[in-house]
CSV table of C-alpha atoms and ligand atoms in Angstrom, one decimal:
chain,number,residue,atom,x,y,z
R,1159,UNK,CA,52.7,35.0,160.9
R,1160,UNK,CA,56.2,35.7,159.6
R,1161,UNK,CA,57.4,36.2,155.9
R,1162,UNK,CA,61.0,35.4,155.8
R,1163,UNK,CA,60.7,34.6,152.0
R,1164,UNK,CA,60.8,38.2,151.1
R,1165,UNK,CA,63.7,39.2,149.3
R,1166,UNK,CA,65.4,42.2,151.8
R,1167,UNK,CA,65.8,45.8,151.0
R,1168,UNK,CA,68.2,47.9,152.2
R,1169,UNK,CA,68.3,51.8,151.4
R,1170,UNK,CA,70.3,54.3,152.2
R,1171,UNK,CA,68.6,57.5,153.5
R,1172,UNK,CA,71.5,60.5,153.3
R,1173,UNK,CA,68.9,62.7,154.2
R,1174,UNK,CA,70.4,66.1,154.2
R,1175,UNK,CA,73.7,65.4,153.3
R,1176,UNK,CA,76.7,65.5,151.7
R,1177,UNK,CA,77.7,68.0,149.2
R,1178,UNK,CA,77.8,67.1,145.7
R,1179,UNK,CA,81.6,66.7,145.6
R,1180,UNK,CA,81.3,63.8,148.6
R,1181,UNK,CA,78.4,62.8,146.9
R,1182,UNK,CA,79.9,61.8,143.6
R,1183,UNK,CA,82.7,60.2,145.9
R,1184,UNK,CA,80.6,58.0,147.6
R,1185,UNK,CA,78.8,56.4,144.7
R,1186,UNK,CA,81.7,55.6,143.6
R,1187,UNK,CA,83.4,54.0,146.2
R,1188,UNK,CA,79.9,51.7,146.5
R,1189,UNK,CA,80.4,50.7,143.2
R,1190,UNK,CA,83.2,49.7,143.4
R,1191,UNK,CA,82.4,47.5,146.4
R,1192,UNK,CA,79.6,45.9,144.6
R,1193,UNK,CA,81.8,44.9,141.8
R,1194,UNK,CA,84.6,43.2,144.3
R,1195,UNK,CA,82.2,41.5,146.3
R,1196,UNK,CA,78.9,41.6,144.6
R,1197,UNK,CA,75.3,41.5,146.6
R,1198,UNK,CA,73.4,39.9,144.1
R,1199,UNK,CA,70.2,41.5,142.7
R,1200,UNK,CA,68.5,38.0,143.6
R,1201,UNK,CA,69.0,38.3,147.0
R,1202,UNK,CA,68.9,42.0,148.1
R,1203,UNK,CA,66.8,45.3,146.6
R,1204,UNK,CA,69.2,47.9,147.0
R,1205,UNK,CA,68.1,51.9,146.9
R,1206,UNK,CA,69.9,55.3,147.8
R,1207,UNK,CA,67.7,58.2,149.0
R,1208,UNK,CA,69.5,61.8,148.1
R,1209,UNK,CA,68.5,65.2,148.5
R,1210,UNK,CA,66.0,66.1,145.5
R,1211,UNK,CA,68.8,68.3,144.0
R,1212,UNK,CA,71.1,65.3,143.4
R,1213,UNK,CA,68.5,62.7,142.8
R,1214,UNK,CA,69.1,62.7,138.9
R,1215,UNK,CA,72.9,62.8,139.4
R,1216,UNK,CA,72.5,60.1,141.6
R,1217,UNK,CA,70.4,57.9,139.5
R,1218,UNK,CA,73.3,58.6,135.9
R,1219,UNK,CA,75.9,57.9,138.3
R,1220,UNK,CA,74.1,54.6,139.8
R,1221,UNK,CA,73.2,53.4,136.2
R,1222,UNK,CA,76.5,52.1,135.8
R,1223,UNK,CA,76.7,50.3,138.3
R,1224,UNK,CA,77.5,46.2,138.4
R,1225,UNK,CA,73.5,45.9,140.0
R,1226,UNK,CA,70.3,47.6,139.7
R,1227,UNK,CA,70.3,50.3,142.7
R,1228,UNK,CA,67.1,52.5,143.0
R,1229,UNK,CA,67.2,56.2,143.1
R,1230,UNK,CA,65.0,57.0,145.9
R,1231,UNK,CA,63.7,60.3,146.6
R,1232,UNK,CA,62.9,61.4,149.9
R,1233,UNK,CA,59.6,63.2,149.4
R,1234,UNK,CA,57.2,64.7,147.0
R,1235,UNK,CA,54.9,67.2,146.9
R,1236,UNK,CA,51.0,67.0,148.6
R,1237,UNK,CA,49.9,68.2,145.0
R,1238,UNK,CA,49.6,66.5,141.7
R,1239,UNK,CA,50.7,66.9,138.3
R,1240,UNK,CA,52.3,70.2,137.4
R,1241,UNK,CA,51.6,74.0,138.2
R,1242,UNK,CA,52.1,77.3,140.0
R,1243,UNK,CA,53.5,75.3,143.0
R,1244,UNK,CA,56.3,77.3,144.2
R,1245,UNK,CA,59.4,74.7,145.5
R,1246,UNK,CA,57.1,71.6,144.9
R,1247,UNK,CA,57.9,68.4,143.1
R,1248,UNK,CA,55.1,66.0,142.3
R,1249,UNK,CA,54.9,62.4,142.0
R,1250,UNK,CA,54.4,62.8,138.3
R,1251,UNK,CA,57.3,65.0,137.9
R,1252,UNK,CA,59.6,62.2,140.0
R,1253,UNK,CA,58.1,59.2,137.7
R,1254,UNK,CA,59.0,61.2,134.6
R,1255,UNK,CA,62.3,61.6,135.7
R,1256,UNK,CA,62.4,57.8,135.6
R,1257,UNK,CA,62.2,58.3,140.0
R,1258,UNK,CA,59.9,54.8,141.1
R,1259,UNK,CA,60.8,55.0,144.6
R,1260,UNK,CA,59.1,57.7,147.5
R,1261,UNK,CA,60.1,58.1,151.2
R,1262,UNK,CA,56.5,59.5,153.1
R,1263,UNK,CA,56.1,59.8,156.4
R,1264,UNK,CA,59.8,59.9,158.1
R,1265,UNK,CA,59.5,61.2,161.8
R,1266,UNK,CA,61.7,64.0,160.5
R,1267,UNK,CA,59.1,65.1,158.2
R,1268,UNK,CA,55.8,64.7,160.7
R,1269,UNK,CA,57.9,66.6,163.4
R,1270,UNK,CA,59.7,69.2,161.7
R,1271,UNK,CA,57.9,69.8,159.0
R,1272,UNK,CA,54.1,69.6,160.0
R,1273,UNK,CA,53.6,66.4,157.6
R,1274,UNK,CA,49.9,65.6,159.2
R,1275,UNK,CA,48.0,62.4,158.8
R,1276,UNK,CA,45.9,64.2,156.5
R,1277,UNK,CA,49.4,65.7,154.0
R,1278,UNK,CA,50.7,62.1,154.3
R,1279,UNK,CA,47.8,60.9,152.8
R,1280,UNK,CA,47.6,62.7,149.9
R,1281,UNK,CA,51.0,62.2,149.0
R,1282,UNK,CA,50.7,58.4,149.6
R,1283,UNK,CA,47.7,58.9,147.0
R,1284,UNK,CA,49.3,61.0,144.6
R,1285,UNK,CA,52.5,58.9,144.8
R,1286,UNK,CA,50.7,55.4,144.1
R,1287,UNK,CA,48.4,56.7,141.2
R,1288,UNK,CA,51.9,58.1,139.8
R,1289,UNK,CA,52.9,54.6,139.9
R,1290,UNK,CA,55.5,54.9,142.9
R,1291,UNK,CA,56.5,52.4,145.0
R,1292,UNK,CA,55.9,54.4,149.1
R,1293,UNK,CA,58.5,53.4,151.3
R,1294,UNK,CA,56.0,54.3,154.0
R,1295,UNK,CA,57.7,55.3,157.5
R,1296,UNK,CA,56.3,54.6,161.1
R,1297,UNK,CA,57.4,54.6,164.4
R,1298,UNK,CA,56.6,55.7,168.0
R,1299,UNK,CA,58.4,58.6,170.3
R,1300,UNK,CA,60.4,57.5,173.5
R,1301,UNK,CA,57.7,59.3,175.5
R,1302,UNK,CA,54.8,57.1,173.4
R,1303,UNK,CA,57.1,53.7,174.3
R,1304,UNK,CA,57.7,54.6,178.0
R,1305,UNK,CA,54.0,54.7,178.6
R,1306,UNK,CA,53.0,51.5,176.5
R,1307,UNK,CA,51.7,53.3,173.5
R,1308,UNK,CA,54.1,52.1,170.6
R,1309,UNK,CA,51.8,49.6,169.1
R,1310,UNK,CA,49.3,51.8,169.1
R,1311,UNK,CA,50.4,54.6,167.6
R,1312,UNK,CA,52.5,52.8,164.8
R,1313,UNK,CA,49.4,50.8,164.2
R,1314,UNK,CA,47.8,54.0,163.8
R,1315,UNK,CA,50.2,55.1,161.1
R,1316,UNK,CA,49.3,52.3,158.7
R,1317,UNK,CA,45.3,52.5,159.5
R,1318,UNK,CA,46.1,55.9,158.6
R,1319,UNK,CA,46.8,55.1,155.3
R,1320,UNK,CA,44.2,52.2,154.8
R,1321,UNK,CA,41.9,54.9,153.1
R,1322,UNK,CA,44.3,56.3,150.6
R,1323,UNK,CA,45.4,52.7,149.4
R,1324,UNK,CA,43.7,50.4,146.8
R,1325,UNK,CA,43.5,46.7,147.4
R,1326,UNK,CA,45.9,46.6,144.5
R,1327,UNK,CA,48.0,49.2,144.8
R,1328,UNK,CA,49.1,47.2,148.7
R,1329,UNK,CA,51.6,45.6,146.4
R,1330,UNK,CA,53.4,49.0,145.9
R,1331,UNK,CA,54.1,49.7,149.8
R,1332,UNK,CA,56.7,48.9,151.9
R,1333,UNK,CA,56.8,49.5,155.7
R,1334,UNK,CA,59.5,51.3,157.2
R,1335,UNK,CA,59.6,50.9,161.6
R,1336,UNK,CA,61.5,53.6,162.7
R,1337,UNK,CA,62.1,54.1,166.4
R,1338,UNK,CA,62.0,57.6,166.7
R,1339,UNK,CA,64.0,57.1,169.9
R,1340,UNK,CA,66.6,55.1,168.0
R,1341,UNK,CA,67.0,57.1,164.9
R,1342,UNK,CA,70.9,59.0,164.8
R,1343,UNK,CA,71.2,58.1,168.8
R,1344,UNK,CA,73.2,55.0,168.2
R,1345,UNK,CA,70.3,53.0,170.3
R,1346,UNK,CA,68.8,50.5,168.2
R,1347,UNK,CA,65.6,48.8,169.3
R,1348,UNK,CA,66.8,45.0,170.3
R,1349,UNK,CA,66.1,42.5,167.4
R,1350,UNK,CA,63.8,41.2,169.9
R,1351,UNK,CA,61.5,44.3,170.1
R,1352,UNK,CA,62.5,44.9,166.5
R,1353,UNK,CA,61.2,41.6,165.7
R,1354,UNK,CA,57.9,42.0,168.0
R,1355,UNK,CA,56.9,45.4,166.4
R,1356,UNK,CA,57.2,43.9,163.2
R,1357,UNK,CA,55.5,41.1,163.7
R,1358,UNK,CA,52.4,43.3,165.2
R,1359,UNK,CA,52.8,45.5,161.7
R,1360,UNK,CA,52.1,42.2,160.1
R,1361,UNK,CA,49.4,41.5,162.0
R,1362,UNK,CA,47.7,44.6,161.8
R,1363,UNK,CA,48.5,44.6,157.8
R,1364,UNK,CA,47.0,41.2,157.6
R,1365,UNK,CA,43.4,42.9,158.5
R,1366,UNK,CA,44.0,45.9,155.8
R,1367,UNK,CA,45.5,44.0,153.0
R,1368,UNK,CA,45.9,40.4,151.4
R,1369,UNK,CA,49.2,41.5,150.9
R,1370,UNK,CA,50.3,41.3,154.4
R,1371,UNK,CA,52.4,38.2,154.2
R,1372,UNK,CA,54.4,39.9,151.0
R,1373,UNK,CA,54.9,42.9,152.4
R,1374,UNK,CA,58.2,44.3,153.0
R,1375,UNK,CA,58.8,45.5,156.4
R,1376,UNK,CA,61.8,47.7,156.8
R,1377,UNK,CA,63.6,48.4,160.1
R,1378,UNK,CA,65.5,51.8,160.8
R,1379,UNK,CA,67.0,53.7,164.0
R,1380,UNK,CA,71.1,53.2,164.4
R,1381,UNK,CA,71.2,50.7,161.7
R,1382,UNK,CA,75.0,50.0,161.6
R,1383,UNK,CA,77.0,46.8,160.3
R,1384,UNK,CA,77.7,45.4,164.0
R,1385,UNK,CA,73.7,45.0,164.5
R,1386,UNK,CA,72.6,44.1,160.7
R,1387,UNK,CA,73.3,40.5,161.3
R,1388,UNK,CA,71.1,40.1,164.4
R,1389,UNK,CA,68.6,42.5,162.8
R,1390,UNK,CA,68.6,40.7,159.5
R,1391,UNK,CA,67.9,37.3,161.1
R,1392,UNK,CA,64.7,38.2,162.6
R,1393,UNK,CA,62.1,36.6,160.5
R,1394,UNK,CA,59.6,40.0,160.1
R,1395,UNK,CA,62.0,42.1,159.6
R,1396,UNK,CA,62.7,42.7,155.9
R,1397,UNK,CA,65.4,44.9,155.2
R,1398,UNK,CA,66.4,48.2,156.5
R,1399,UNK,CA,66.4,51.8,155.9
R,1400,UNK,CA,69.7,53.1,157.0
R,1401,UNK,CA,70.9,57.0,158.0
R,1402,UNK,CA,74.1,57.8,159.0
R,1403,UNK,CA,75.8,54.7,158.0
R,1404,UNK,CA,74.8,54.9,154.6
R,1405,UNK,CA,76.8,57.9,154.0
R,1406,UNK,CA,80.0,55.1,154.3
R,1407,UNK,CA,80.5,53.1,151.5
R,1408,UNK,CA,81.9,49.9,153.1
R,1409,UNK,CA,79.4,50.5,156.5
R,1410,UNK,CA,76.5,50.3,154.0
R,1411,UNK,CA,77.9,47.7,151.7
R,1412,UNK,CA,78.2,45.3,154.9
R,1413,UNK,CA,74.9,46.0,156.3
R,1414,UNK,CA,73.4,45.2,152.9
R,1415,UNK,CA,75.5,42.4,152.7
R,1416,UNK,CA,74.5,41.4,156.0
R,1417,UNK,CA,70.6,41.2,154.7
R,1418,UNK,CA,71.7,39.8,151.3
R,1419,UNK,CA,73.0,36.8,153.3
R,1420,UNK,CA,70.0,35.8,154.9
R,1421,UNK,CA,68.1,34.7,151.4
P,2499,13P,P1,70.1,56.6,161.5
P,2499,13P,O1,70.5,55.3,160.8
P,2499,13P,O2,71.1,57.6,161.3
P,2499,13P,O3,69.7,56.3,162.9
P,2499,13P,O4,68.8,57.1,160.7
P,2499,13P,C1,67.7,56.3,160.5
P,2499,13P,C2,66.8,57.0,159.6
P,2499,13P,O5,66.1,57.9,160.0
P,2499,13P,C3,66.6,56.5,158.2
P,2499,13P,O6,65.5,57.0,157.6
């Protein structure tokens, strides 16, 4: 099964970076790219992932822009609505700061910060009844590759979900494969195994949801413009969530140009 109808996304996860000053820079340089050499909102979904200080900032400073960009924040809280919470931001307080767009689940997240099967869950809940879209991430550990387990455990990470996720609410998920092996090494996964692990997310998806064949399927892990042409080609794979290179202007520009292409 492939899906190479669905219109790309491409986001830009700065995780913990840059300071406001570079920030404000950077947005503004990648406007002015889109307006010289536009990627058409047709053909590309476009998002930028900043720390949860910046994110409104981000989002003013991305309303003027030539094309719709999504402000993206990179988590929320495991608790709902509003209350004595201390450092916590909840999926209702992102939606009514006009935020539609969640990361859960990055590898940074699940190793550094203790986000359990069970914490993911309940912010993949609280995030979809919010009315978020989940960029929901996955991917496998060198060790985990090296012994034959990938498939396994990134199949594992979607089942993981299954219960948290109405038949509906499939529609407001997209997949994001991350190599944990390839993310800020500069070793991307070939497009071939790139390709193969998506098509097995499909797969798996297409015994969860009806919405397996619609489904966005990011890829992420040293996504840089000298691979996002190869990478973008590959039928299941659906757009990318990018790191490092999305704190360049032009870098990021050409890689989602280089997705834009392909519709
Ligand atoms: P890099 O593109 O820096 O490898 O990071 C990938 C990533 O973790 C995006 O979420």
């Amino acid at each position: 099964m492939s899906a190479t109808t669905i219109k790309p996304w491409v986001v830009g996860n700065w995780k913990m970076n840059p300071i406001h000053a570079d920030a404000q820079q950077l947005i503004s340089e990648f406007k002015t790219l889109l307006q010289d050499s536009p990627v058409e909102a047709e053909k590309c979904h476009l998002g930028i992932a900043p720390v949860t200080l910046a994110l409104t900032q981000i989002q003013a400073a991305l309303s003027e822009a030539v094309r719709p960009v999504y402000t993206v924040a990179q988590d929320l809280s495991r608790i709902a609505g509003l209350g004595a919470y201390t450092g916590e931001v909840s999926a209702e307080l992102l939606k009514d700061s006009q935020i539609d767009y969640v990361l859960v689940g990055h590898s940074e997240r699940r190793e550094l910060f203790a986000d359990t099967p069970s914490i993911l869950n309940e912010k993949v809940k609280n995030a979809l009844q919010a009315g978020l879209t989940v960029i929901y991430c996955v991917g496998e550990s060198l060790q985990q590759r090296e012994s034959g387990q990938a498939e396994q455990v990134v199949l594992q990470q979607i089942c993981d979900i299954a219960a948290v996720v109405d038949a509906e609410q499939w529609q407001q998920i997209v997949i994001a494969y991350e190599p944990i092996w390839a993310i800020g090494t500069g070793k991307t996964a070939s497009p071939e195994d790139a390709q193969t692990m998506h098509a097995k997310i499909r797969e798996g998806l297409s015994q969860i949801t009806a919405y397996a064949v619609t489904l966005p399927i990011l890829y992420g892990g040293s996504v840089k413009p000298e691979n996002a042409v190869e990478l973008a080609a590959c039928p299941d794979i659906n757009g990318a969530l990018v790191g490092g290179a999305s704190l360049n202007a032009a870098s990021f520009h050409q890689i989602a140009q280089a997705f834009a292409n392909t519709q």
